[in-house]
Each structure stands twice: as C-alpha cells, then as structure tokens.
Amino acid sequence: MSMSQGQGRNRHGLIRSPQNLAAGLSLLFLAGLALWLTRDLPQGRLSAMGPGMLPDWLAYGVGLCGLALLAAAFLKDGEPLEAWSLRGPFFVVLAILAFAVTIRPFSLGPVNLPGLGMIVAGPLAIVIGGYAAPEARFRQLLVLALGLTPFCMVLFGDLLNLPIPIFPQSLAGLLPDTWSQKTILRGLAAILVAAAVLVHLSGGRRKTGPIDVATQPEEV
Amino acid sequence: MGDLVSNLSLGFSVALSLQNLVLAFLGCLVGTLIGVLPGVGPIATIAMLLPITFGFDPTGALIMLAGIYYGAQYGGSTTAILVNIPGEATSVVTTLDGHQMARQGRAGVALGIAAIGSFFAGTVATIVIAALGAPLTRLALVFGPAEYFSLMVMGLVFAVVLARGSILKAVAMILVGVLLSTVGTDLETGQERMTLGLQFLSDGIDFAVLAMGVFGIAEILRNLDHTETRDVVRQAIGRLLPNRDDFRQSYKPVLRGTFIGAVLGILPGNGAVLGPFASYTVEKKLAKDPSRFGRGAIEGVAGPESANNAGAQTSFIPLLTLGIPPNAVMALMVGAMTIHGIVPGPQVMTRNPDLFWGMIASMWVGNLMLLVINLPLVGMWVRLLKVPYHLMFPAILMFCCIGIYSINSLPTDVMFIAFFGLVGYLLIKFGFEPAPMLLGFVLGKLLEENLRRALILSRGSLGTFVDRPVSAGLLLVAVALLVVALLPTIRKGRDEVFTE
C-alpha cells in the first residue's frame, strides 16, 4: 500500500492497527461476496426497484467501510489482534454438529445416521462441548449430561409436548406395544437420573477450590 | 385520563388472571436467574426459551418473555453489588459504588435501595408506557412508507451513535445486518437473492438462529477466552432497609435516574444500557463531593439502578406503538409475536387490546414480584454464583441446541448457530459490536419494504423523503445526530461516559 510509505518513524511497523486491518479485509470480502452473488439479479429503476438494487448498494456501503478501516489500519494506531484459542471454537462447533446430526435421521452422501433423539444428542453436546474448557473432567461432564438430559426430556417432551425426537424410534419397537411414548420417555428419564446419581456417588469426594466465572456479558 | 384508567383496569384484569400471574412470576424468576449468572445474556435466553412459550396463549407468552427481560435487568445488580461482577451489561455501573458499599458491610442497603429505586422506576415507566401508548399509536397510523423509512433510518443512526467503540465499525455492522436481511426470496419479484442455491436459505436467515449464534454461542466462545478464577465472597449482607439518611440522599437520584432511563430507553439502539451510564455521570456532576463516588456513594447505586429498570420498560414503547423494535431483545419479542400470529405495529392496540394493556399491567405486577424475588432470596442467588462456568456453559450449549431445533425442527438451524457463533466470535475479535448488526437485520426487511413502496408512490423520486415534513424532520434529526457524534470534542465525552 503506497499510503503507508511515509510511516517510517512509526515504531509499530507498517501496520499500526492489526485489528482494523483484519476488520477491513473481512468487510471487503463480504462486500465482494455479496456483489458476486447478486451479479445476475436485475437492478430495476428507482420507481420499480429490482431485487438486486438494495443488496448492491449495501454491499458498496460495506465495502467503503472496509476500505476506510483498511486505511485507518495504516494511518492510526489501534488495537492489536487479541489472542486466539482454537480449543474453544473446535469443541463447541463439534458439539453443536454432533447434536444436529444425531437428533433426527441424517444422511450426507454415504453417511447415514439413524435419528437417536435427545437422549443421545443432549449428552453428546454436553460432553463434547465441555471439553472446550481446559478444566473439563469426563466424570463431571457425564454427571451433568445424565442429570440435565432427563430434565430437558421431561420439560420439552412431556410437559410442553414439543415435537422434538426424544429417543431412537427403533427402541419403541423393542418394547411392548402397550407402552406409550410418554411412558417410555419417563422410564428413560428415570434411568438417566439414577445413572447420574450412581456416577456422581462413585466419584468420591472432590475438593472445593476457587471457582471460575465468566466476565460480564457484552452490551446487549 | 378516563381512557387511561379504563385501559389500565382492562390490563389489570388480564394481568391478574391466575395463569398470567404464574407466567409473569416464572418470567421474573428465570430473568433474575439470568441476570445473576454472568455469561448468559437475555437475548440468548429469550431465543432459547421461545419454544417453551409455544403452548401458551400470545398474551401469556409475551408476559413471560417480558418478565425475563426486565427480571434480568433487576437480577444483574445482585451480583454487581455482592461479587463485583455485573451479571448483565446494564449493571456495569452498579459495581463501582455498589460493591464498595458491600465491602463496607452495607450490601443489604445497596441491594435495598437498588430494589426500591427499580420498583419506583418500573412503576413510573409503566404509567409512561400506558400514557404514551395511545397518542403514539394514533401518530403511527398517519405514517406513510416514506415516514416509516425515515423513522427507521433515524433509529439506526441512534444505534450507531449510542453504540460503544468505533462509529465506523458500528455503521459497517448496521449495513451488514441489513445486507443479511436481504438474503432469501425477494418479496416483490419472487427471485432468490444470495441463497447460494440452498433451499433452507430461500426463506431468509432465521432471526432466532442469527441471534442465538451471535449472542449465545459467540458469547460462550468469548467467555472461554476470558474465564478467570475468583472466590465468591461471603460477607454479611446486613440490614436490607435503608435508613432515613439513605433515603434523603437517594430520593433525588432515583427521580433523576428514572427520568433519564425512561427517556433513553425509548431511543432505539441500546434500550436500557445507556441510561445507567448517563445517570451515574449526572449524579457525579451534581454531587457536592464527587470524590465519594467509587467509594460507596449510595447515589451511585440509586440513580443507575432506577435508570436501567426504567429504560428496560420504556424500550417496549417503539415496539408496541410503532411496530419497530428498538433493540435486539425487542426484535426477539417481534419474533415471539409473529410466531403467535400477531403482527406487531399500531394495530396491536386496537385489535388485541387485552394483549396490549395486559402486557403493560403485567410489567407493574412483575416489578412488585421482583421485590419479593430479589430481596429475601438474595442468599439463594449468591449460592448460584458458585456454579463454575466450565459446568455452566455445556448446559447453555445444550439448551441452545434444543431451543433452536424445536422452533423449526430443522437440523440445519442447529448447524447454523455454530456458523453464526464462529462469525460472532470473529466479529468480537475484530472489534465489531454484534448488537447493531442484529438491529440492522431486524429492521432490514421493513426498511426495504417501505423504501420500495415510498419510491413506487413517488414514481422513483428520492425527493419524497425530504418533501414530506415528518419524514424530512426525522431525517434531519438523524443527520444532526451523526454530525454531532462525529465531532471530536463530543466523541471524547462519549468515550468518557463509557470508560467511566
């Protein structure tokens, strides 16, 4: 960039605000993407705007903001980029995907998963997601999963009657026909709670140490 | 005046029905829980709990969701005072003097004055909403598309000016938000826009999915970078009732805080967040001895706490009267109303008077309940703070997944919250605020619809926005605000307010 050449005495080097550089580049990328995606849409006239007109204006606006941020990155001192962690995003995304593909039958290409329902998807999300924090302990997460899942099963499936798969449908076939869906649900919930208590009790005593808390939430 | 009384009595007859009382109570309870727990925002919570309200009638559902919202404002002060962690963004200021009071053994008084101030502010705000509801609704009915467009532009400019951090980045976020709202099938021509040929995008991006990703999941990711170890302090809370001296010192701040909060709450963009900051600044300026602030001045708790509660309630005004959500939480209320088959806007008051007035009356009822929930149960809320975050967030994660799945029964929605969570995480890392983006997204469809309609009516002349006096006035306010915000001296003042 030619505009940065006069900045020789700047002790931070060429880029004076890495955060703004990244922000500007991402806006430019977004604007470019939007313009490319709307390239075939008719623009129309002001008296009869076509579907492409507003998105294109907005994309130009976003692009301009991106350019301004890019310029600012070279001209003004600003924030550095914060440190990244890969562990958090990796496990959280993995947990959500695990939930999404197991909650109901899923197939992608050669992969076919039977719908396993909340009884599998819930604990998967908790245990996998839990590893996003370095303090993760398998036994603790298992107790949490076994305790919270029946609570959600009863709340969403039994009390609120939401159409959310609770347990694998193949399971219903194995059990006597006289058992209603709700009976199976309650039975399974009870089993999970019992399992949670067992796992918790078998864990022995834990010491209570200091507690980690989140910082305050961002502005809402 | 007679109207007001008869409307309010209709409202109370709805709000005091057993079912609605229970729902208001549940909402306040859950809201307080969220306010107390740091790391869970009201947006993500309302999105998570939307499905739970599917089974109720619309009035009950909205009463509960509203309770969650103002309950969260209320509960945030408890942790701010006792543990120096603001449970909610609006109680950041309360940590300054509230926690100092707690360290001096006056935690109970701080909690007490916060609760009393909030209750007073809530009562006044309820009356303000009731009084402004009818005239504003009448005004809204004479609005044409040009006026609506200009009103929304003004709202978005407010959001930019009131956002924290860089104005340029806030503008960019608004534009990105509006751009995201154009994804999906074009309403007039039926052509698909930016859907990448994906079928689940043809209806556009779901608001709840975007909100849950950007506020729920991204918040978890951000918190995972920032968790710190802290011992939960267990000090004597002391007596709860402030004495006569405390009252003498705080009744004026409560009055001023209520006024400031109520006015700022109506402004689009940040609902209740700016009120406490402004109130704190005012009290510090007016104080005889400003150096007491930050060392346990009761005025520094009374004013801001009243302001945040007043703001939380008056931010319902634009939604209920004009159909325009002023912030992201209100946008979710739009989502909730739509799911229950109610089109938000000026017609709500005439078509669903029991919903409109019932909700308003329930706010006062809810405020009364919050007094009960907060003061005697303080000990219980403090115990909740001992739940470590590394066990709390997996639970939030699962609730998010279940919540979003049960809205549309689409696994793709669940996957999308992961995607938007990553996007939100990146945005925060790059110094962008997600709130203006969400607001732009929410207003985007309305904005485009009214822009196109206004231009069709004027046969393509952009002059229509300045020729019509109301529209011109609104745009003028928007331009003036933007200019003022960009002036360096005032910008400095604005930053000071936020860094205080």
PDB file of N, CA, C and O in Angstrom, chain B residues 445-497:
ATOM      1  N   LYS B 445     -35.819  -5.857   6.632  1.00  0.00           N
ATOM      2  CA  LYS B 445     -36.945  -6.198   5.760  1.00  0.00           C
ATOM      3  C   LYS B 445     -37.966  -5.065   5.706  1.00  0.00           C
ATOM      4  O   LYS B 445     -38.431  -4.679   4.640  1.00  0.00           O
ATOM      5  N   LEU B 446     -38.304  -4.529   6.907  1.00  0.00           N
ATOM      6  CA  LEU B 446     -39.236  -3.399   6.974  1.00  0.00           C
ATOM      7  C   LEU B 446     -38.698  -2.206   6.204  1.00  0.00           C
ATOM      8  O   LEU B 446     -39.424  -1.512   5.496  1.00  0.00           O
ATOM      9  N   LEU B 447     -37.390  -1.992   6.364  1.00  0.00           N
ATOM     10  CA  LEU B 447     -36.733  -0.856   5.726  1.00  0.00           C
ATOM     11  C   LEU B 447     -36.856  -0.960   4.212  1.00  0.00           C
ATOM     12  O   LEU B 447     -37.249  -0.011   3.528  1.00  0.00           O
ATOM     13  N   GLU B 448     -36.532  -2.141   3.694  1.00  0.00           N
ATOM     14  CA  GLU B 448     -36.575  -2.319   2.248  1.00  0.00           C
ATOM     15  C   GLU B 448     -38.001  -2.189   1.720  1.00  0.00           C
ATOM     16  O   GLU B 448     -38.261  -1.509   0.730  1.00  0.00           O
ATOM     17  N   GLU B 449     -38.931  -2.824   2.442  1.00  0.00           N
ATOM     18  CA  GLU B 449     -40.325  -2.786   2.017  1.00  0.00           C
ATOM     19  C   GLU B 449     -40.822  -1.347   1.906  1.00  0.00           C
ATOM     20  O   GLU B 449     -41.417  -0.944   0.903  1.00  0.00           O
ATOM     21  N   ASN B 450     -40.541  -0.555   2.950  1.00  0.00           N
ATOM     22  CA  ASN B 450     -41.035   0.822   2.958  1.00  0.00           C
ATOM     23  C   ASN B 450     -40.303   1.703   1.959  1.00  0.00           C
ATOM     24  O   ASN B 450     -40.902   2.603   1.371  1.00  0.00           O
ATOM     25  N   LEU B 451     -38.999   1.434   1.779  1.00  0.00           N
ATOM     26  CA  LEU B 451     -38.247   2.193   0.785  1.00  0.00           C
ATOM     27  C   LEU B 451     -38.843   1.974  -0.600  1.00  0.00           C
ATOM     28  O   LEU B 451     -39.107   2.912  -1.360  1.00  0.00           O
ATOM     29  N   ARG B 452     -39.070   0.713  -0.928  1.00  0.00           N
ATOM     30  CA  ARG B 452     -39.591   0.410  -2.262  1.00  0.00           C
ATOM     31  C   ARG B 452     -40.989   0.984  -2.446  1.00  0.00           C
ATOM     32  O   ARG B 452     -41.302   1.561  -3.481  1.00  0.00           O
ATOM     33  N   ARG B 453     -41.814   0.844  -1.397  1.00  0.00           N
ATOM     34  CA  ARG B 453     -43.175   1.355  -1.509  1.00  0.00           C
ATOM     35  C   ARG B 453     -43.176   2.871  -1.688  1.00  0.00           C
ATOM     36  O   ARG B 453     -43.895   3.407  -2.531  1.00  0.00           O
ATOM     37  N   ALA B 454     -42.349   3.549  -0.883  1.00  0.00           N
ATOM     38  CA  ALA B 454     -42.300   5.007  -0.963  1.00  0.00           C
ATOM     39  C   ALA B 454     -41.849   5.438  -2.355  1.00  0.00           C
ATOM     40  O   ALA B 454     -42.380   6.397  -2.926  1.00  0.00           O
ATOM     41  N   LEU B 455     -40.889   4.694  -2.913  1.00  0.00           N
ATOM     42  CA  LEU B 455     -40.378   5.082  -4.231  1.00  0.00           C
ATOM     43  C   LEU B 455     -41.379   4.771  -5.340  1.00  0.00           C
ATOM     44  O   LEU B 455     -41.452   5.494  -6.333  1.00  0.00           O
ATOM     45  N   ILE B 456     -42.153   3.729  -5.159  1.00  0.00           N
ATOM     46  CA  ILE B 456     -43.193   3.443  -6.159  1.00  0.00           C
ATOM     47  C   ILE B 456     -44.223   4.574  -6.138  1.00  0.00           C
ATOM     48  O   ILE B 456     -44.628   5.103  -7.171  1.00  0.00           O
ATOM     49  N   LEU B 457     -44.623   4.976  -4.920  1.00  0.00           N
ATOM     50  CA  LEU B 457     -45.621   6.032  -4.785  1.00  0.00           C
ATOM     51  C   LEU B 457     -45.136   7.350  -5.372  1.00  0.00           C
ATOM     52  O   LEU B 457     -45.906   8.114  -5.946  1.00  0.00           O
ATOM     53  N   SER B 458     -43.836   7.615  -5.230  1.00  0.00           N
ATOM     54  CA  SER B 458     -43.316   8.896  -5.722  1.00  0.00           C
ATOM     55  C   SER B 458     -42.780   8.760  -7.148  1.00  0.00           C
ATOM     56  O   SER B 458     -42.139   9.662  -7.649  1.00  0.00           O
ATOM     57  N   ARG B 459     -43.032   7.640  -7.771  1.00  0.00           N
ATOM     58  CA  ARG B 459     -42.520   7.335  -9.120  1.00  0.00           C
ATOM     59  C   ARG B 459     -40.999   7.513  -9.225  1.00  0.00           C
ATOM     60  O   ARG B 459     -40.496   8.146 -10.150  1.00  0.00           O
ATOM     61  N   GLY B 460     -40.321   7.010  -8.223  1.00  0.00           N
ATOM     62  CA  GLY B 460     -38.869   6.978  -8.313  1.00  0.00           C
ATOM     63  C   GLY B 460     -38.173   8.242  -7.868  1.00  0.00           C
ATOM     64  O   GLY B 460     -36.958   8.360  -8.015  1.00  0.00           O
ATOM     65  N   SER B 461     -38.926   9.181  -7.308  1.00  0.00           N
ATOM     66  CA  SER B 461     -38.260  10.408  -6.888  1.00  0.00           C
ATOM     67  C   SER B 461     -37.810  10.286  -5.435  1.00  0.00           C
ATOM     68  O   SER B 461     -38.625  10.093  -4.533  1.00  0.00           O
ATOM     69  N   LEU B 462     -36.491  10.417  -5.220  1.00  0.00           N
ATOM     70  CA  LEU B 462     -35.970  10.343  -3.854  1.00  0.00           C
ATOM     71  C   LEU B 462     -36.405  11.552  -3.036  1.00  0.00           C
ATOM     72  O   LEU B 462     -36.313  11.556  -1.817  1.00  0.00           O
ATOM     73  N   GLY B 463     -36.888  12.588  -3.757  1.00  0.00           N
ATOM     74  CA  GLY B 463     -37.334  13.809  -3.079  1.00  0.00           C
ATOM     75  C   GLY B 463     -38.459  13.563  -2.096  1.00  0.00           C
ATOM     76  O   GLY B 463     -38.641  14.332  -1.151  1.00  0.00           O
ATOM     77  N   THR B 464     -39.162  12.465  -2.276  1.00  0.00           N
ATOM     78  CA  THR B 464     -40.301  12.203  -1.397  1.00  0.00           C
ATOM     79  C   THR B 464     -39.910  12.171   0.071  1.00  0.00           C
ATOM     80  O   THR B 464     -40.684  12.531   0.937  1.00  0.00           O
ATOM     81  N   PHE B 465     -38.654  11.765   0.354  1.00  0.00           N
ATOM     82  CA  PHE B 465     -38.234  11.663   1.752  1.00  0.00           C
ATOM     83  C   PHE B 465     -37.977  13.020   2.381  1.00  0.00           C
ATOM     84  O   PHE B 465     -38.012  13.162   3.590  1.00  0.00           O
ATOM     85  N   VAL B 466     -37.680  14.048   1.548  1.00  0.00           N
ATOM     86  CA  VAL B 466     -37.467  15.383   2.121  1.00  0.00           C
ATOM     87  C   VAL B 466     -38.664  16.296   1.913  1.00  0.00           C
ATOM     88  O   VAL B 466     -38.822  17.288   2.601  1.00  0.00           O
ATOM     89  N   ASP B 467     -39.517  15.965   0.907  1.00  0.00           N
ATOM     90  CA  ASP B 467     -40.680  16.820   0.670  1.00  0.00           C
ATOM     91  C   ASP B 467     -41.707  16.679   1.776  1.00  0.00           C
ATOM     92  O   ASP B 467     -42.367  17.637   2.161  1.00  0.00           O
ATOM     93  N   ARG B 468     -41.859  15.472   2.282  1.00  0.00           N
ATOM     94  CA  ARG B 468     -42.860  15.251   3.329  1.00  0.00           C
ATOM     95  C   ARG B 468     -42.279  15.719   4.654  1.00  0.00           C
ATOM     96  O   ARG B 468     -41.216  15.256   5.063  1.00  0.00           O
ATOM     97  N   PRO B 469     -42.963  16.641   5.333  1.00  0.00           N
ATOM     98  CA  PRO B 469     -42.359  17.298   6.501  1.00  0.00           C
ATOM     99  C   PRO B 469     -41.954  16.341   7.615  1.00  0.00           C
ATOM    100  O   PRO B 469     -40.863  16.485   8.170  1.00  0.00           O
ATOM    101  N   VAL B 470     -42.804  15.371   7.954  1.00  0.00           N
ATOM    102  CA  VAL B 470     -42.462  14.480   9.058  1.00  0.00           C
ATOM    103  C   VAL B 470     -41.218  13.675   8.718  1.00  0.00           C
ATOM    104  O   VAL B 470     -40.272  13.565   9.510  1.00  0.00           O
ATOM    105  N   SER B 471     -41.201  13.158   7.484  1.00  0.00           N
ATOM    106  CA  SER B 471     -40.056  12.376   7.041  1.00  0.00           C
ATOM    107  C   SER B 471     -38.798  13.231   7.040  1.00  0.00           C
ATOM    108  O   SER B 471     -37.734  12.814   7.516  1.00  0.00           O
ATOM    109  N   ALA B 472     -38.913  14.444   6.525  1.00  0.00           N
ATOM    110  CA  ALA B 472     -37.763  15.344   6.482  1.00  0.00           C
ATOM    111  C   ALA B 472     -37.258  15.637   7.888  1.00  0.00           C
ATOM    112  O   ALA B 472     -36.046  15.624   8.143  1.00  0.00           O
ATOM    113  N   GLY B 473     -38.196  15.866   8.814  1.00  0.00           N
ATOM    114  CA  GLY B 473     -37.803  16.151  10.191  1.00  0.00           C
ATOM    115  C   GLY B 473     -37.019  14.999  10.795  1.00  0.00           C
ATOM    116  O   GLY B 473     -35.964  15.194  11.408  1.00  0.00           O
ATOM    117  N   LEU B 474     -37.511  13.776  10.576  1.00  0.00           N
ATOM    118  CA  LEU B 474     -36.846  12.597  11.135  1.00  0.00           C
ATOM    119  C   LEU B 474     -35.440  12.443  10.558  1.00  0.00           C
ATOM    120  O   LEU B 474     -34.481  12.162  11.275  1.00  0.00           O
ATOM    121  N   LEU B 475     -35.325  12.655   9.240  1.00  0.00           N
ATOM    122  CA  LEU B 475     -34.011  12.523   8.609  1.00  0.00           C
ATOM    123  C   LEU B 475     -33.068  13.607   9.128  1.00  0.00           C
ATOM    124  O   LEU B 475     -31.872  13.366   9.333  1.00  0.00           O
ATOM    125  N   LEU B 476     -33.629  14.813   9.347  1.00  0.00           N
ATOM    126  CA  LEU B 476     -32.820  15.918   9.852  1.00  0.00           C
ATOM    127  C   LEU B 476     -32.229  15.559  11.215  1.00  0.00           C
ATOM    128  O   LEU B 476     -31.040  15.778  11.466  1.00  0.00           O
ATOM    129  N   VAL B 477     -33.077  14.994  12.080  1.00  0.00           N
ATOM    130  CA  VAL B 477     -32.596  14.571  13.390  1.00  0.00           C
ATOM    131  C   VAL B 477     -31.469  13.562  13.220  1.00  0.00           C
ATOM    132  O   VAL B 477     -30.433  13.635  13.891  1.00  0.00           O
ATOM    133  N   ALA B 478     -31.661  12.629  12.291  1.00  0.00           N
ATOM    134  CA  ALA B 478     -30.653  11.589  12.062  1.00  0.00           C
ATOM    135  C   ALA B 478     -29.324  12.213  11.635  1.00  0.00           C
ATOM    136  O   ALA B 478     -28.258  11.888  12.178  1.00  0.00           O
ATOM    137  N   VAL B 479     -29.385  13.136  10.667  1.00  0.00           N
ATOM    138  CA  VAL B 479     -28.158  13.766  10.170  1.00  0.00           C
ATOM    139  C   VAL B 479     -27.490  14.553  11.291  1.00  0.00           C
ATOM    140  O   VAL B 479     -26.272  14.456  11.502  1.00  0.00           O
ATOM    141  N   ALA B 480     -28.295  15.331  12.019  1.00  0.00           N
ATOM    142  CA  ALA B 480     -27.737  16.147  13.094  1.00  0.00           C
ATOM    143  C   ALA B 480     -27.024  15.265  14.110  1.00  0.00           C
ATOM    144  O   ALA B 480     -25.898  15.560  14.536  1.00  0.00           O
ATOM    145  N   LEU B 481     -27.649  14.158  14.463  1.00  0.00           N
ATOM    146  CA  LEU B 481     -27.050  13.231  15.430  1.00  0.00           C
ATOM    147  C   LEU B 481     -25.711  12.711  14.954  1.00  0.00           C
ATOM    148  O   LEU B 481     -24.730  12.670  15.696  1.00  0.00           O
ATOM    149  N   LEU B 482     -25.697  12.326  13.673  1.00  0.00           N
ATOM    150  CA  LEU B 482     -24.484  11.746  13.120  1.00  0.00           C
ATOM    151  C   LEU B 482     -23.359  12.776  13.138  1.00  0.00           C
ATOM    152  O   LEU B 482     -22.216  12.480  13.510  1.00  0.00           O
ATOM    153  N   VAL B 483     -23.694  14.018  12.756  1.00  0.00           N
ATOM    154  CA  VAL B 483     -22.692  15.080  12.742  1.00  0.00           C
ATOM    155  C   VAL B 483     -22.157  15.309  14.145  1.00  0.00           C
ATOM    156  O   VAL B 483     -20.948  15.349  14.375  1.00  0.00           O
ATOM    157  N   VAL B 484     -23.082  15.402  15.090  1.00  0.00           N
ATOM    158  CA  VAL B 484     -22.678  15.634  16.472  1.00  0.00           C
ATOM    159  C   VAL B 484     -21.766  14.507  16.957  1.00  0.00           C
ATOM    160  O   VAL B 484     -20.745  14.738  17.599  1.00  0.00           O
ATOM    161  N   ALA B 485     -22.137  13.279  16.595  1.00  0.00           N
ATOM    162  CA  ALA B 485     -21.360  12.136  17.063  1.00  0.00           C
ATOM    163  C   ALA B 485     -19.957  12.140  16.473  1.00  0.00           C
ATOM    164  O   ALA B 485     -19.014  11.657  17.091  1.00  0.00           O
ATOM    165  N   LEU B 486     -19.843  12.687  15.268  1.00  0.00           N
ATOM    166  CA  LEU B 486     -18.541  12.644  14.625  1.00  0.00           C
ATOM    167  C   LEU B 486     -17.643  13.800  15.055  1.00  0.00           C
ATOM    168  O   LEU B 486     -16.446  13.772  14.831  1.00  0.00           O
ATOM    169  N   LEU B 487     -18.238  14.831  15.684  1.00  0.00           N
ATOM    170  CA  LEU B 487     -17.410  15.939  16.165  1.00  0.00           C
ATOM    171  C   LEU B 487     -16.466  15.424  17.246  1.00  0.00           C
ATOM    172  O   LEU B 487     -16.896  14.763  18.182  1.00  0.00           O
ATOM    173  N   PRO B 488     -15.202  15.743  17.134  1.00  0.00           N
ATOM    174  CA  PRO B 488     -14.208  15.142  18.038  1.00  0.00           C
ATOM    175  C   PRO B 488     -14.459  15.442  19.518  1.00  0.00           C
ATOM    176  O   PRO B 488     -14.354  14.555  20.349  1.00  0.00           O
ATOM    177  N   THR B 489     -14.825  16.692  19.866  1.00  0.00           N
ATOM    178  CA  THR B 489     -14.959  17.000  21.294  1.00  0.00           C
ATOM    179  C   THR B 489     -16.054  16.160  21.916  1.00  0.00           C
ATOM    180  O   THR B 489     -15.906  15.617  23.001  1.00  0.00           O
ATOM    181  N   ILE B 490     -17.150  16.046  21.200  1.00  0.00           N
ATOM    182  CA  ILE B 490     -18.260  15.290  21.761  1.00  0.00           C
ATOM    183  C   ILE B 490     -17.943  13.808  21.797  1.00  0.00           C
ATOM    184  O   ILE B 490     -18.302  13.098  22.720  1.00  0.00           O
ATOM    185  N   ARG B 491     -17.210  13.378  20.778  1.00  0.00           N
ATOM    186  CA  ARG B 491     -16.814  11.962  20.787  1.00  0.00           C
ATOM    187  C   ARG B 491     -16.026  11.651  22.037  1.00  0.00           C
ATOM    188  O   ARG B 491     -16.177  10.612  22.642  1.00  0.00           O
ATOM    189  N   LYS B 492     -15.156  12.588  22.426  1.00  0.00           N
ATOM    190  CA  LYS B 492     -14.365  12.362  23.609  1.00  0.00           C
ATOM    191  C   LYS B 492     -15.286  12.183  24.815  1.00  0.00           C
ATOM    192  O   LYS B 492     -15.107  11.280  25.613  1.00  0.00           O
ATOM    193  N   GLY B 493     -16.278  13.078  24.905  1.00  0.00           N
ATOM    194  CA  GLY B 493     -17.209  12.991  26.017  1.00  0.00           C
ATOM    195  C   GLY B 493     -17.926  11.653  26.026  1.00  0.00           C
ATOM    196  O   GLY B 493     -18.101  11.031  27.065  1.00  0.00           O
ATOM    197  N   ARG B 494     -18.274  11.193  24.828  1.00  0.00           N
ATOM    198  CA  ARG B 494     -18.997   9.932  24.715  1.00  0.00           C
ATOM    199  C   ARG B 494     -18.127   8.789  25.202  1.00  0.00           C
ATOM    200  O   ARG B 494     -18.569   7.919  25.943  1.00  0.00           O
ATOM    201  N   ASP B 495     -16.859   8.822  24.820  1.00  0.00           N
ATOM    202  CA  ASP B 495     -15.974   7.749  25.262  1.00  0.00           C
ATOM    203  C   ASP B 495     -15.798   7.781  26.768  1.00  0.00           C
ATOM    204  O   ASP B 495     -15.709   6.752  27.419  1.00  0.00           O
ATOM    205  N   GLU B 496     -15.761   9.007  27.317  1.00  0.00           N
ATOM    206  CA  GLU B 496     -15.592   9.119  28.765  1.00  0.00           C
ATOM    207  C   GLU B 496     -16.751   8.461  29.498  1.00  0.00           C
ATOM    208  O   GLU B 496     -16.556   7.766  30.483  1.00  0.00           O
ATOM    209  N   VAL B 497     -17.945   8.712  28.987  1.00  0.00           N
ATOM    210  CA  VAL B 497     -19.114   8.131  29.631  1.00  0.00           C
ATOM    211  C   VAL B 497     -18.959   6.621  29.705  1.00  0.00           C
ATOM    212  O   VAL B 497     -19.263   5.986  30.696  1.00  0.00           O
TER     213      VAL B 497
END
